[in-house]
Short mmCIF file of C-alpha atoms in Angstrom, two decimals:
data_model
loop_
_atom_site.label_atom_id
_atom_site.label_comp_id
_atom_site.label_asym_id
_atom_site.label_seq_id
_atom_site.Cartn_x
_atom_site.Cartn_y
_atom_site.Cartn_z
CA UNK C 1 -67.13 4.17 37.82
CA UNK C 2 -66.71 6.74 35.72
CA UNK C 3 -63.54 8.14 37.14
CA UNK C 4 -61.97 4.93 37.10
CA UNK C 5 -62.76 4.50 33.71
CA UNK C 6 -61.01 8.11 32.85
CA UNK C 7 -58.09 7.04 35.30
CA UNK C 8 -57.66 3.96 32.92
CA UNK C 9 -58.03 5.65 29.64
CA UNK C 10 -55.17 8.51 31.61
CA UNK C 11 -52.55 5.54 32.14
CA UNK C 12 -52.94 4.07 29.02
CA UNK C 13 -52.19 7.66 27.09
CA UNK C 14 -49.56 7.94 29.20
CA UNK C 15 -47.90 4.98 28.68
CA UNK C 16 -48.96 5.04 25.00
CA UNK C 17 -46.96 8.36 25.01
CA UNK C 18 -44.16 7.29 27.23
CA UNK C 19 -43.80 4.98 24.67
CA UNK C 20 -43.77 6.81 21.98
CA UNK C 21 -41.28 9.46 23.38
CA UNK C 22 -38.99 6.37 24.21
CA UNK C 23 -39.50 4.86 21.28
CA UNK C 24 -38.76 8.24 19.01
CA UNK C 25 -35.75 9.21 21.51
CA UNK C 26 -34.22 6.26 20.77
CA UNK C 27 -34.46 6.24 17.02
CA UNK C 28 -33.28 9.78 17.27
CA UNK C 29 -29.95 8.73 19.44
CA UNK C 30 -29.51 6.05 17.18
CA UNK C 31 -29.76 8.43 14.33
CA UNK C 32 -27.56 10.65 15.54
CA UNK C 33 -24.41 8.05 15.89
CA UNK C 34 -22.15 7.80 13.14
CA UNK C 35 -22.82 5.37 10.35
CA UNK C 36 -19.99 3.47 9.62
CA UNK C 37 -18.93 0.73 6.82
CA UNK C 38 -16.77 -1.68 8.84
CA UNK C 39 -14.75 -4.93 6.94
CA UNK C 40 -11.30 -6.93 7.51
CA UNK C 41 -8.03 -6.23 5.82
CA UNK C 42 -6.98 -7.87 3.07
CA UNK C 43 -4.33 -10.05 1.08
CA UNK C 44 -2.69 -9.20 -1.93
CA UNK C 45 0.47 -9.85 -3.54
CA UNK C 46 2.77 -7.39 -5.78
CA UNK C 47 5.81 -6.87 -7.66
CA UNK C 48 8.26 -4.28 -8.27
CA UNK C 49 10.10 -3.92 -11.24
CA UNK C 50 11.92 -1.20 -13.06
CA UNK C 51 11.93 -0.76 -16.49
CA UNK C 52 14.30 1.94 -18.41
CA UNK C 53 15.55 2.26 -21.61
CA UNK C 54 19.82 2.45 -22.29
CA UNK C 55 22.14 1.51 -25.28
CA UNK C 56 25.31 -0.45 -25.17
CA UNK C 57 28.08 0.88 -25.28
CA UNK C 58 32.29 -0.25 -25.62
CA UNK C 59 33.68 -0.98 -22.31
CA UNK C 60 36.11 1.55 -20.73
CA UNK C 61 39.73 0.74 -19.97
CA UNK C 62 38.88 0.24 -16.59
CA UNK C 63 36.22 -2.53 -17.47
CA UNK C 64 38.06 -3.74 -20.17
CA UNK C 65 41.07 -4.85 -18.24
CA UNK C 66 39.00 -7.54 -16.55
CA UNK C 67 37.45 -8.40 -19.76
CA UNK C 68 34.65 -6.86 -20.53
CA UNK C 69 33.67 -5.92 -23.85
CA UNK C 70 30.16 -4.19 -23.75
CA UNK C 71 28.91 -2.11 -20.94
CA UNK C 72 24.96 -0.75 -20.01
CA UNK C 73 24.78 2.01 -18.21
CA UNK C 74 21.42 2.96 -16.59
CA UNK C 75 20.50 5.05 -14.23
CA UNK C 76 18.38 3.97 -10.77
CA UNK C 77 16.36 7.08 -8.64
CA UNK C 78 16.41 6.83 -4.96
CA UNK C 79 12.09 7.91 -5.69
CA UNK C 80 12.19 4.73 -7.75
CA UNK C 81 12.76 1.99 -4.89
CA UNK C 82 12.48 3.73 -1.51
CA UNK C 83 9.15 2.66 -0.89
CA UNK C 84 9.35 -0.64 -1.80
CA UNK C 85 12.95 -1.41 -0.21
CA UNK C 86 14.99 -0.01 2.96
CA UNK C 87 18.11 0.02 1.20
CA UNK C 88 19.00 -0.18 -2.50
CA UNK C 89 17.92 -3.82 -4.39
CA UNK C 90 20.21 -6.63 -5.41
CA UNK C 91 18.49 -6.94 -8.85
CA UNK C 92 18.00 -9.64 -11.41
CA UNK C 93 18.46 -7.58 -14.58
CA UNK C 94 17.55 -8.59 -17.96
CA UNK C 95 17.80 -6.41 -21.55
CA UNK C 96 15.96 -6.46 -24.64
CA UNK C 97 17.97 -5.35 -27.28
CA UNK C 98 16.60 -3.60 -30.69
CA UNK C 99 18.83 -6.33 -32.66
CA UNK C 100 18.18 -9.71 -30.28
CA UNK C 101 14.67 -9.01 -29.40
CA UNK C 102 13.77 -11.22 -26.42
CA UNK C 103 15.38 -10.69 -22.87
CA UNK C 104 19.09 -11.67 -22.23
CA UNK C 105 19.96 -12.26 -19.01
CA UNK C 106 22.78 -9.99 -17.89
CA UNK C 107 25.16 -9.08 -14.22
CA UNK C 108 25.97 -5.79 -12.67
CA UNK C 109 29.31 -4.86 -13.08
CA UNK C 110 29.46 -1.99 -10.73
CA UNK C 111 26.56 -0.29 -8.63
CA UNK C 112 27.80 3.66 -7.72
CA UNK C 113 25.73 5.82 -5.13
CA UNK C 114 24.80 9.52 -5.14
CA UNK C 115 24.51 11.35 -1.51
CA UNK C 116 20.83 11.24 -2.09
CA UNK C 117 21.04 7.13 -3.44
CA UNK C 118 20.70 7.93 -6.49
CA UNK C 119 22.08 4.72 -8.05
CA UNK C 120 24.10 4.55 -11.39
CA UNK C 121 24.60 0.95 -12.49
CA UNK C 122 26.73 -0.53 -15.16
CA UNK C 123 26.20 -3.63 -16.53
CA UNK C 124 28.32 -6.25 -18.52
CA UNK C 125 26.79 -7.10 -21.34
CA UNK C 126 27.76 -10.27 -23.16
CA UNK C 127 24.76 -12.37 -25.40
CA UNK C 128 24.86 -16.41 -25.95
CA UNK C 129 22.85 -15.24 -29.49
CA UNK C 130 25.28 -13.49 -30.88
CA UNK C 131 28.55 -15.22 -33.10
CA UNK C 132 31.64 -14.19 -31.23
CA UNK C 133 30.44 -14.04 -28.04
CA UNK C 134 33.91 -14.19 -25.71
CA UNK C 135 36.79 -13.51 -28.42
CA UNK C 136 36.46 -9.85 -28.09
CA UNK C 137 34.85 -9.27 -31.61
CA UNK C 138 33.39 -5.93 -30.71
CA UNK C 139 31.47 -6.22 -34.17
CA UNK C 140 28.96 -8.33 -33.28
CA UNK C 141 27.37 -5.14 -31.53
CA UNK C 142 26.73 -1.96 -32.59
CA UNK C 143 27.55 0.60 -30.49
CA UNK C 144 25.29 2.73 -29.47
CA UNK C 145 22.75 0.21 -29.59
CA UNK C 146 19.15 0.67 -27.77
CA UNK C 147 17.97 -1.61 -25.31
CA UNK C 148 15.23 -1.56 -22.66
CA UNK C 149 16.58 -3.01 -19.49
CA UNK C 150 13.98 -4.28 -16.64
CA UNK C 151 15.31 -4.56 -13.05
CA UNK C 152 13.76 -6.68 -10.45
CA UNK C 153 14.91 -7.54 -6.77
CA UNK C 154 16.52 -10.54 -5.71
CA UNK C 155 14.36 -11.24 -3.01
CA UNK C 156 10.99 -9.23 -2.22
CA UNK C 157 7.88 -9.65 -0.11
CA UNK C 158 5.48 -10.08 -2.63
CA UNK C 159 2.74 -10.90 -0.61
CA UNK C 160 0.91 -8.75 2.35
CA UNK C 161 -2.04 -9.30 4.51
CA UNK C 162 -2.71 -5.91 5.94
CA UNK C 163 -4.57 -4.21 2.84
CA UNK C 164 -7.00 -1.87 4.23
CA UNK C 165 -8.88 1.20 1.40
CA UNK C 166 -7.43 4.81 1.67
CA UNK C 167 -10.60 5.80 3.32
CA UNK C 168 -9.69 3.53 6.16
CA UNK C 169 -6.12 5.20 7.14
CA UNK C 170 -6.54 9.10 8.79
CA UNK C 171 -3.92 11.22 9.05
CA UNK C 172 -2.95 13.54 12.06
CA UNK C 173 -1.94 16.78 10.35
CA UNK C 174 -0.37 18.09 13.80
CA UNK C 175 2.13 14.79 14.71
CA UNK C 176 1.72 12.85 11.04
CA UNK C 177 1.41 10.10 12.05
CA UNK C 178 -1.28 7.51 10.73
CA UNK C 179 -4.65 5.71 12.59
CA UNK C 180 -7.31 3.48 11.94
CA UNK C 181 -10.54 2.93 13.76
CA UNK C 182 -12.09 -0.51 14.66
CA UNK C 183 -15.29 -1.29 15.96
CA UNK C 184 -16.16 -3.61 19.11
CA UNK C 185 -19.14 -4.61 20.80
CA UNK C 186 -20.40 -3.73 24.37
CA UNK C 187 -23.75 -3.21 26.46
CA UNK C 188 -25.39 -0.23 26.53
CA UNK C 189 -28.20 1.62 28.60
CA UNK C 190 -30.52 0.41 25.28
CA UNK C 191 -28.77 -2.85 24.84
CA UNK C 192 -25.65 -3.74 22.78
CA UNK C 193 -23.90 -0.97 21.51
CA UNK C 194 -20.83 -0.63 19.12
CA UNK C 195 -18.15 1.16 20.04
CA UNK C 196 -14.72 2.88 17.87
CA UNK C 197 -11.91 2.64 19.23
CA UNK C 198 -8.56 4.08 17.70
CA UNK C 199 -5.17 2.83 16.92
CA UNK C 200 -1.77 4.56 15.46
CA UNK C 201 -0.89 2.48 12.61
CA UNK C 202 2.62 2.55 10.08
CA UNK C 203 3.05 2.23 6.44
CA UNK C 204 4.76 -1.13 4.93
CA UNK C 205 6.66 -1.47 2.11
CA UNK C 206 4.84 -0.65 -0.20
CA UNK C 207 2.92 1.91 1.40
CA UNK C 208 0.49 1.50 -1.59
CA UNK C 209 -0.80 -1.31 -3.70
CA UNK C 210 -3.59 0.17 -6.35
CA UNK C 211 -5.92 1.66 -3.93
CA UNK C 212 -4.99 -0.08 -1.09
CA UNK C 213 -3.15 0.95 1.86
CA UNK C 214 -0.61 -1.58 2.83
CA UNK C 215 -0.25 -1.65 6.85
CA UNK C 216 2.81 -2.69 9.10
CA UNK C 217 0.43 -2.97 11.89
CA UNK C 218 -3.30 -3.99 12.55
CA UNK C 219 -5.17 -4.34 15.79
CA UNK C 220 -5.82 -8.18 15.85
CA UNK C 221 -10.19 -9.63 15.55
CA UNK C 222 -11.97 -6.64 15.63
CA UNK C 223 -13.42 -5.25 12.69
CA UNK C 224 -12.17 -2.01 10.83
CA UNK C 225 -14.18 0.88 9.80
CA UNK C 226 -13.50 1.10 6.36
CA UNK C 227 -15.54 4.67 6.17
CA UNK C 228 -17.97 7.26 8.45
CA UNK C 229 -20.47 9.48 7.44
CA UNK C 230 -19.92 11.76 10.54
CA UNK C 231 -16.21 12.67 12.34
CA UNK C 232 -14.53 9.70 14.73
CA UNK C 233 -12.96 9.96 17.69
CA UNK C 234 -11.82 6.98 20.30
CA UNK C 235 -15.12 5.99 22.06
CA UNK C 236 -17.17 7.29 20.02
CA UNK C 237 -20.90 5.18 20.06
CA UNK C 238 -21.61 4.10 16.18
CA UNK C 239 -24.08 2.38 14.35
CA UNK C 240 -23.39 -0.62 11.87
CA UNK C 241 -27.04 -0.80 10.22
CA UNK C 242 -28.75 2.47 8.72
#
């Protein structure tokens, strides 16, 4: 009897402790996984415009033969619009001028290129709130006089739906090119398991919006991992829940 007895009081330390080695290697593998803050991308909308200062100035011969009177001259870096457009805007311009003081519509008269696309644009001033306005009466404007001219594209996509934080987008300093991780779902040897998986990914225009990262591409459904406290790679097992 009183072997048996021992033999029972054996098994059940044993599988008290079987237990409790499962139990603890578990919670060790699980803390041992990466803990990762996962979310969706999201929407946001934007707008680019330019804003310079300038002063009006007479019209050169070469303007003034087809009738121009005043000209603008301002001058557009290539740094200025290259990430928000793949070639140089068709703007809406308006000026505010130190002697009107609300914004005047006004056209591009001529747009000239640098080799880097630099842009230099002239502009043909004329205002409905002046007296005079189409007889040629150049003193109904100073010369000389300072405006502050804001440029704004025709037509721009103002609105994006792949906004993802910095701290989602890695960088491969080898190839530079750009990847995000998401996170899916599978089972495991302890059950369900989440898995990264990772994807190359390109900027949009614009590549930024605050501190957002604005994405041409996005794997579709599953969720993104936003941040990691440990180093990814593809297949790597994570954990969702601290």
């Amino acid at each position: 009897m009183k072997s048996k007895m021992v033999a029972k009081i054996l098994a059940l330390v044993f599988i008290l402790g079987l237990s409790g080695v499962t139990i603890y290697s578990r919670t060790y593998a699980q803390r041992r996984k990466p803990l990762v803050d996962i979310g969706f991308a999201q929407s946001g909308s934007f707008v680019w415009e330019y804003v310079t200062r300038s002063t009006i100035q007479p019209a050169s011969e070469e303007f003034a033969a087809f009738g121009v009177v005043w000209t603008i001259e301002v001058f557009l870096p290539h740094t200025a619009w290259i990430d928000y457009m793949s070639e140089p805007p068709a703007l809406i311009t308006y000026v505010v001028s130190e002697n009107v003081g609300h914004r005047e519509r006004t056209e591009i008269a001529r747009v000239v290129l640098s080799e880097n696309d630099d842009a230099t644009i002239i502009f043909n001033y004329t205002s409905p709130f002046r007296a005079g306005r189409g007889d040629g009466v150049r003193e109904q404007v100073w010369p000389g006089e300072n405006v502050t001219v804001f440029m704004s594209p025709r037509e721009f996509n103002a609105v994006s739906d792949s906004l993802v934080p910095t701290s989602a987008v890695h960088r491969n300093e080898f190839t530079g090119e750009y990847h995000i991780y998401t996170v899916s779902r599978r089972n495991g040897v302890w059950g369900r398991e989440y898995v990264a998986s990772r994807h190359r990914v390109s900027m949009d225009r614009p590549p930024r919006l605050g501190d957002m990262v604005n994405l041409r591409f996005l794997p579709p459904d599953d969720p993104i991992v936003f941040s990691s406290d440990r180093l990814l790679y593809h297949g790597a097992v994570v954990r969702i829940f601290d």
